[in-house]
Coordinates of C-alpha atoms in Angstrom, one line a residue:
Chain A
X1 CA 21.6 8.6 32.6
X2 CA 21.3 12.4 34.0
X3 CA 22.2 13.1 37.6
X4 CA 19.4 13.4 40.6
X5 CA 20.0 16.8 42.2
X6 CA 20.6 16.9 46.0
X7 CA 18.0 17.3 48.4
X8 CA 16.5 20.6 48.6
X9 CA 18.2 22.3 45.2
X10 CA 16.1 23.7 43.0
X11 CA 16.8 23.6 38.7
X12 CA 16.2 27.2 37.6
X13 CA 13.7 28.2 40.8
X14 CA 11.7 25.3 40.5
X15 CA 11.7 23.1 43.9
X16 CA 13.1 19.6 43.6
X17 CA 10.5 17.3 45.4
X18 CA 11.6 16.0 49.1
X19 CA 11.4 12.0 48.3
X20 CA 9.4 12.1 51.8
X21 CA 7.0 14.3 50.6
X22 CA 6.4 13.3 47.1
X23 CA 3.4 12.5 45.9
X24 CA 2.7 8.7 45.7
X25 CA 3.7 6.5 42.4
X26 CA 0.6 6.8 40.1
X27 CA -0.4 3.0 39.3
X28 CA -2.2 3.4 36.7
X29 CA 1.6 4.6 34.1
X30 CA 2.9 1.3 35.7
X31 CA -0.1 -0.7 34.3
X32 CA 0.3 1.5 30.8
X33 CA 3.6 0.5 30.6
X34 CA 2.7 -3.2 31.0
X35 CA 0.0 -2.5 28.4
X36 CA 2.3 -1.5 25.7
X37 CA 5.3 -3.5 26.4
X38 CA 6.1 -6.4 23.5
X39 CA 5.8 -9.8 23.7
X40 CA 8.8 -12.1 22.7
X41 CA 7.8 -14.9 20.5
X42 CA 10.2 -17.5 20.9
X43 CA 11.2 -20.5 18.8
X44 CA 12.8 -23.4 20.8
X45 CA 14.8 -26.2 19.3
X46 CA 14.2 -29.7 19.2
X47 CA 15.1 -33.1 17.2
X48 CA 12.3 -33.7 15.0
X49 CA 12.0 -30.1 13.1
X50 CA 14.1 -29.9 9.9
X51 CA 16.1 -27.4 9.3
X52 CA 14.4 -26.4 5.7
X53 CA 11.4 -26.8 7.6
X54 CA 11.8 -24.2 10.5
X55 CA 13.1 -21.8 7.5
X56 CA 9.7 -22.4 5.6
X57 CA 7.9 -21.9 8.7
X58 CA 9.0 -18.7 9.8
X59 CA 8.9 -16.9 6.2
X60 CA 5.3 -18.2 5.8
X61 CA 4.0 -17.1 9.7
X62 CA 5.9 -13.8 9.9
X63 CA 6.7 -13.0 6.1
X64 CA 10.3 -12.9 6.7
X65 CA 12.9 -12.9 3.4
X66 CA 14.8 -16.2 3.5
X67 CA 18.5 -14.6 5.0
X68 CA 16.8 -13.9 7.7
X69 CA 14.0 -16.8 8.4
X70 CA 17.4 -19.0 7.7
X71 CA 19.3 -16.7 10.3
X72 CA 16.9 -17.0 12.9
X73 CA 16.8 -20.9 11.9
X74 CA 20.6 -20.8 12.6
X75 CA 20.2 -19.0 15.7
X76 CA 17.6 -21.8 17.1
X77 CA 19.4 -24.7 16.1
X78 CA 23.2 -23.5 17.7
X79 CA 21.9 -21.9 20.7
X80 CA 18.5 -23.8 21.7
X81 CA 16.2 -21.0 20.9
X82 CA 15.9 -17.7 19.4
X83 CA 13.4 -14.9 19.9
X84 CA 11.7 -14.8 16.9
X85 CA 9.5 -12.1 17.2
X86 CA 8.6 -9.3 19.8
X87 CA 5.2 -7.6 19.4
X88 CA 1.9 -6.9 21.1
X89 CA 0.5 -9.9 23.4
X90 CA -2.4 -10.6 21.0
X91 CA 0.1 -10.9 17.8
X92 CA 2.5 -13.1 20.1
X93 CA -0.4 -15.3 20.8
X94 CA -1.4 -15.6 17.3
X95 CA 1.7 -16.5 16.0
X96 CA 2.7 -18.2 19.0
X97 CA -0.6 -20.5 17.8
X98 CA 0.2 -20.5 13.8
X99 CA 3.5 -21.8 14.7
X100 CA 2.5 -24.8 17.0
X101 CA 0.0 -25.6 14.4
X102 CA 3.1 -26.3 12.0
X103 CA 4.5 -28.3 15.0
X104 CA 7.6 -25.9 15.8
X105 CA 7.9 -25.6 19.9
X106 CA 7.1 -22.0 20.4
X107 CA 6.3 -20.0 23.5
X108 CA 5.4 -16.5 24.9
X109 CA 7.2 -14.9 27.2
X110 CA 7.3 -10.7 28.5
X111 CA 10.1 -8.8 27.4
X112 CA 11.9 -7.9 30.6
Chain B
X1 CA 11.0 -48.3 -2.6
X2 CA 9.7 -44.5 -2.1
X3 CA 10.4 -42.1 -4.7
X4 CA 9.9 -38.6 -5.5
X5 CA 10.5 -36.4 -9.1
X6 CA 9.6 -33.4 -10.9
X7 CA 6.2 -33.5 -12.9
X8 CA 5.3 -31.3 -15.5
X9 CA 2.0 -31.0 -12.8
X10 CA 3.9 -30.9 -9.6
X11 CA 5.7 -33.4 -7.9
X12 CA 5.6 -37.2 -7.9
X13 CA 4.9 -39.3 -5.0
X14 CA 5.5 -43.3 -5.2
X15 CA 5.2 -45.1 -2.4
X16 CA 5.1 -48.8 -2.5
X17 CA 1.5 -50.8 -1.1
X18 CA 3.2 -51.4 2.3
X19 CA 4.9 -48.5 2.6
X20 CA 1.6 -46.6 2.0
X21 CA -0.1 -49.0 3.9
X22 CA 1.8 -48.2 7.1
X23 CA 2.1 -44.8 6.8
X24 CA -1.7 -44.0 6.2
X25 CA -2.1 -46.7 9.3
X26 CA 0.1 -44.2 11.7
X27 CA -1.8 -41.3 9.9
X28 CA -5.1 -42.7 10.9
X29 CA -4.2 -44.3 14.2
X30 CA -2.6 -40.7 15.2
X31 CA -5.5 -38.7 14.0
X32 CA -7.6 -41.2 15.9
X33 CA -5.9 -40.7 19.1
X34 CA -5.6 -37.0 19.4
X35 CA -9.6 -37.1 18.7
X36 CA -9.7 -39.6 21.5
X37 CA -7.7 -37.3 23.8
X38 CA -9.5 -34.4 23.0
X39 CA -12.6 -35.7 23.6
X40 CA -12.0 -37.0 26.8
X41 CA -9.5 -33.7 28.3
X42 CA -6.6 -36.1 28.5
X43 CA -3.4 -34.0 29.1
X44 CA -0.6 -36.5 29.9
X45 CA -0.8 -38.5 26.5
X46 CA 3.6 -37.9 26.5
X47 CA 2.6 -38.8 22.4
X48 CA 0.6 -36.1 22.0
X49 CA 2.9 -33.6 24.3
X50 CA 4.7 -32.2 21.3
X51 CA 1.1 -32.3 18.9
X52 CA -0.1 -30.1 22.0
X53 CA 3.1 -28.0 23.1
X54 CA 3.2 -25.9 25.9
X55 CA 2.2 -21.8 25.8
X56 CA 5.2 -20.6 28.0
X57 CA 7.8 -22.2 29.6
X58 CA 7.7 -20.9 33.3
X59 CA 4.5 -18.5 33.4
X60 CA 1.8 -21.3 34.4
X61 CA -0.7 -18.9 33.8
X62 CA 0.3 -17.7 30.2
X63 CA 0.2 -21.3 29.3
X64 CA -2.6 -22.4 30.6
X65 CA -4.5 -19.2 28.8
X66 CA -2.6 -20.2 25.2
X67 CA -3.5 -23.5 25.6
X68 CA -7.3 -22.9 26.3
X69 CA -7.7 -20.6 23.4
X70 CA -5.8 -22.5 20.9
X71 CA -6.1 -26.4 22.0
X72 CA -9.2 -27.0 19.6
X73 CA -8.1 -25.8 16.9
X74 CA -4.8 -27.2 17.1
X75 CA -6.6 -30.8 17.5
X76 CA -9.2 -30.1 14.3
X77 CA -6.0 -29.1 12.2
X78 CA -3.9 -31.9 13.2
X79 CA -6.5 -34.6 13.1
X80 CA -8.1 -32.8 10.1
X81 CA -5.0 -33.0 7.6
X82 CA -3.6 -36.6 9.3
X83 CA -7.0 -38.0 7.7
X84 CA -6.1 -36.4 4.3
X85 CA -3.2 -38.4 4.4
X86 CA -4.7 -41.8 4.6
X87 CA -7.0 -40.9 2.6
X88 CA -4.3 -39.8 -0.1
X89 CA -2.7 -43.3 1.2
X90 CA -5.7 -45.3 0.3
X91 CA -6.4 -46.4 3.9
X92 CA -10.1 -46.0 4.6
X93 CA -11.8 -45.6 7.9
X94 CA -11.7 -49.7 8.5
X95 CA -7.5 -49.2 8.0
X96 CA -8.0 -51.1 4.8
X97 CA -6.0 -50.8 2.1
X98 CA -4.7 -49.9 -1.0
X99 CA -4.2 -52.4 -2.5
X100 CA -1.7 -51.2 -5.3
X101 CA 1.5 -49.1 -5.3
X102 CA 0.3 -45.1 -4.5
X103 CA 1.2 -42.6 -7.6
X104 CA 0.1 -39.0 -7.4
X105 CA 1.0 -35.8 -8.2
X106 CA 0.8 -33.4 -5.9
X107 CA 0.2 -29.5 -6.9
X108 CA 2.5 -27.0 -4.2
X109 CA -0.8 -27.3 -1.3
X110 CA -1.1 -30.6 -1.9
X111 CA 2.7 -31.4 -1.0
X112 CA 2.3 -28.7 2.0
X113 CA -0.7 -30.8 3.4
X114 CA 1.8 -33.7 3.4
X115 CA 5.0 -31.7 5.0
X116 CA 2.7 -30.9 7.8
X117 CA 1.1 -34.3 8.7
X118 CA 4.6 -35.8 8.3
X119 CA 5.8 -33.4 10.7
X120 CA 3.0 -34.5 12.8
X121 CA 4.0 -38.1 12.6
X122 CA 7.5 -37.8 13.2
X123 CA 6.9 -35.5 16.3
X124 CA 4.6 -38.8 17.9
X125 CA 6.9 -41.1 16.9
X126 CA 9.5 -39.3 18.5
X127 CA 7.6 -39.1 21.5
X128 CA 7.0 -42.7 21.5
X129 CA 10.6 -43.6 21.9
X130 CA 12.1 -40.6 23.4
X131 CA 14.1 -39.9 19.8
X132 CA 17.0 -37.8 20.1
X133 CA 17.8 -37.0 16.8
X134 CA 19.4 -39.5 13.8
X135 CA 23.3 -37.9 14.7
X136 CA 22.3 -39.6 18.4
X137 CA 20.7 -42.5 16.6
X138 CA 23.8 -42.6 14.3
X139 CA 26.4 -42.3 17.5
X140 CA 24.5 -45.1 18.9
X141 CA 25.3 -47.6 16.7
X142 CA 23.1 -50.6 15.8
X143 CA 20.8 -52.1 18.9
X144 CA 21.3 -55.3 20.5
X145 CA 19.1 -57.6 19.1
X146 CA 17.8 -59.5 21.7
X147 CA 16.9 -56.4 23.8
X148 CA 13.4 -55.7 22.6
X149 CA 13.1 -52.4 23.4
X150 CA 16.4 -51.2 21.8
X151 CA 15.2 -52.9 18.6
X152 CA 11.9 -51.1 18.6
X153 CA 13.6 -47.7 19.4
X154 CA 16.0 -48.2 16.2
X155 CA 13.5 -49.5 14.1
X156 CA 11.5 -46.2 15.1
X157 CA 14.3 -44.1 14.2
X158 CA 14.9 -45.1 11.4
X159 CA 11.1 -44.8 10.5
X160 CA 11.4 -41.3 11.6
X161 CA 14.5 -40.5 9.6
X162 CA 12.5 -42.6 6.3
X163 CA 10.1 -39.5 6.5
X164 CA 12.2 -37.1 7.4
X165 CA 13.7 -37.2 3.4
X166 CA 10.3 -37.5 2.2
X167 CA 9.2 -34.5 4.0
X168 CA 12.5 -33.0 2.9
X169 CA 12.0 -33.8 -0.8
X170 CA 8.9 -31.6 -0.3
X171 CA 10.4 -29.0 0.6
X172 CA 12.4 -28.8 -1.5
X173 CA 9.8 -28.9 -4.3
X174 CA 7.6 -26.4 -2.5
X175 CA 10.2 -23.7 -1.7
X176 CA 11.6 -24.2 -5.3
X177 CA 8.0 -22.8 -6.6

C-alpha cells in the first residue's frame, strides 16, 4: 500500500492536494464501481439434496468438470455453504434461478 | 418391491401398483397445491418454502426482486414435470390408478425429469415433518408407537429416504452416460 505524503509536499513539483481543499468525491466512480463489482452465487446446504445430486447440478448450471463441481459439493456440505460462483448481477440471478429450479437452496449476495 | 437395472434402451424402473400408486398420488397432490398457492399469492405454505426458496438471505430487497422475476416460472416447472410423473405413474387427473405394476424404460431425459420431481417431493415431504436428515432419523431410533405424531414423522422419513435411493439410482445411470 504506498505512503500518503505529508501535507503541503509536493512529488516532483506537482502540489499534493490540502484534504480541506480538495475537490469533492465524484459519485458517479462510486456508482461505477458498484456497477461492475461481482455477484456471489452461493450454494447453501440442507438435508434433503444428495450429494451426487448437488455435483450433477453444478456441472450442468455452470459447466464445471466434476473435481471441481464435487469440490464445491464438498465445500457446501462440511461448511454449510460455498460460494459457487461470482459474476455480474444478471448472471448471478440467472443461475441463482436455474439452480432453485433443480431445488438446491441458492442465494445472491454482493461481494464485499 | 422397487427396482432399477440397466436396459439395452436406458434404465429400468419397476415399481410395484401401490408403490406407484402413492407416489404419483404425492406427485399430483404436490403439483396441485403449488398451482393452488400460486394462484392465490399464498407465501407462508412452510411445504412449499423450500419448492419457493428464498433470493438472499439478509437483503430483503434482493429477494423480494429474485423472487418476483423467477416465482412463475419456478411454479410452471415444478408443477409441470410433478404431472409428468403421475402421468408416468399411471395416476390420472381423478388420482385413479394403475392398476398393474409400472415398467418403463426411461432414456437419460426421461430419468432427469424423474430426479427432479423426486427432489421436488422429498423437499415437501421434508417440510411436512421438519426432516433433519436420515443420520438424524437414524440417531433417533424407532418412534414410540402410540405417539401419533412421532409415528407419522418416521414413517415420512423413511418415505423420504425410499426415494432418496431411487433418485440416487438415477443418477447414477444418468451421470454414467
Amino acid at each position: 500500500m504506498p505512503v500518503a505524503p505529508a501535507h503541503g509536499a509536493t512529488m516532483a513539483g506537482v502540489p499534493v492536494l490540502d484534504p480541506v481543499t480538495a475537490p469533492a468525491v465524484d459519485e458517479s466512480s462510486s456508482t461505477d464501481d458498484e456497477a461492475v463489482r461481482p455477484w456471489l452465487v452461493v450454494v447453501w446446504d440442507d438435508p434433503i439434496n444428495l450429494m451426487s445430486y448437488v455435483t450433477m447440478v453444478l456441472r450442468r448450471v455452470f459447466g464445471y468438470p466434476r473435481e471441481r463441481a464435487e469440490r464445491l459439493m464438498l465445500q457446501v456440505h462440511h461448511e454449510g455453504r460455498a460460494v459457487v460462483a461470482e459474476e455480474p448481477r444478471e448472471q448471478a440471478e440467472l443461475h441463482v434461478a436455474q439452480l432453485h429450479g433443480y431445488g438446491l437452496q441458492a442465494t445472491l449476495e454482493r461481494d464485499t | 418391491m422397487a427396482g432399477l437395472e440397466a436396459d439395452a434402451d436406458g434404465i429400468r424402473l419397476r415399481l410395484e401398483v401401490t408403490e406407484a400408486r402413492v407416489l404419483g398420488s404425492l406427485a399430483r397432490g404436490l403439483a396441485g397445491r403449488i398451482e393452488r398457492a400460486a394462484a392465490s399469492d399464498v407465501t407462508d405454505d412452510v411445504v412449499l418454502e423450500p419448492l419457493l426458496p428464498a433470493g438472499s438471505r439478509g437483503d430483503a430487497a434482493v429477494d423480494a426482486e429474485l423472487r418476483g422475476l423467477v416465482r412463475d416460472d419456478l411454479v410452471s416447472l415444478r408443477s409441470g414435470r410433478l404431472l409428468d410423473l403421475a402421468d408416468l405413474l399411471g395416476v390420472d387427473e381423478g388420482g385413479a390408478g394403475p392398476d398393474a405394476d409400472l415398467d418403463r424404460v426411461l432414456d437419460p431425459d426421461g430419468a432427469m425429469r424423474v430426479v427432479e420431481a423426486l427432489n421436488d417431493l422429498r423437499l415437501a415431504l421434508a417440510a411436512t415433518v421438519g426432516y433433519a436428515g436420515a443420520s438424524a432419523e437414524h440417531r433417533d431410533g424407532p418412534p414410540d408407537p402410540d405417539d401419533a405424531e412421532a409415528v407419522r414423522r418416521s414413517e415420512t422419513g423413511r418415505l423420504i429416504d425410499a426415494l432418496a435411493w431411487l433418485q440416487g439410482g438415477l443418477i447414477e445411470f444418468i451421470e454414467d452416460d
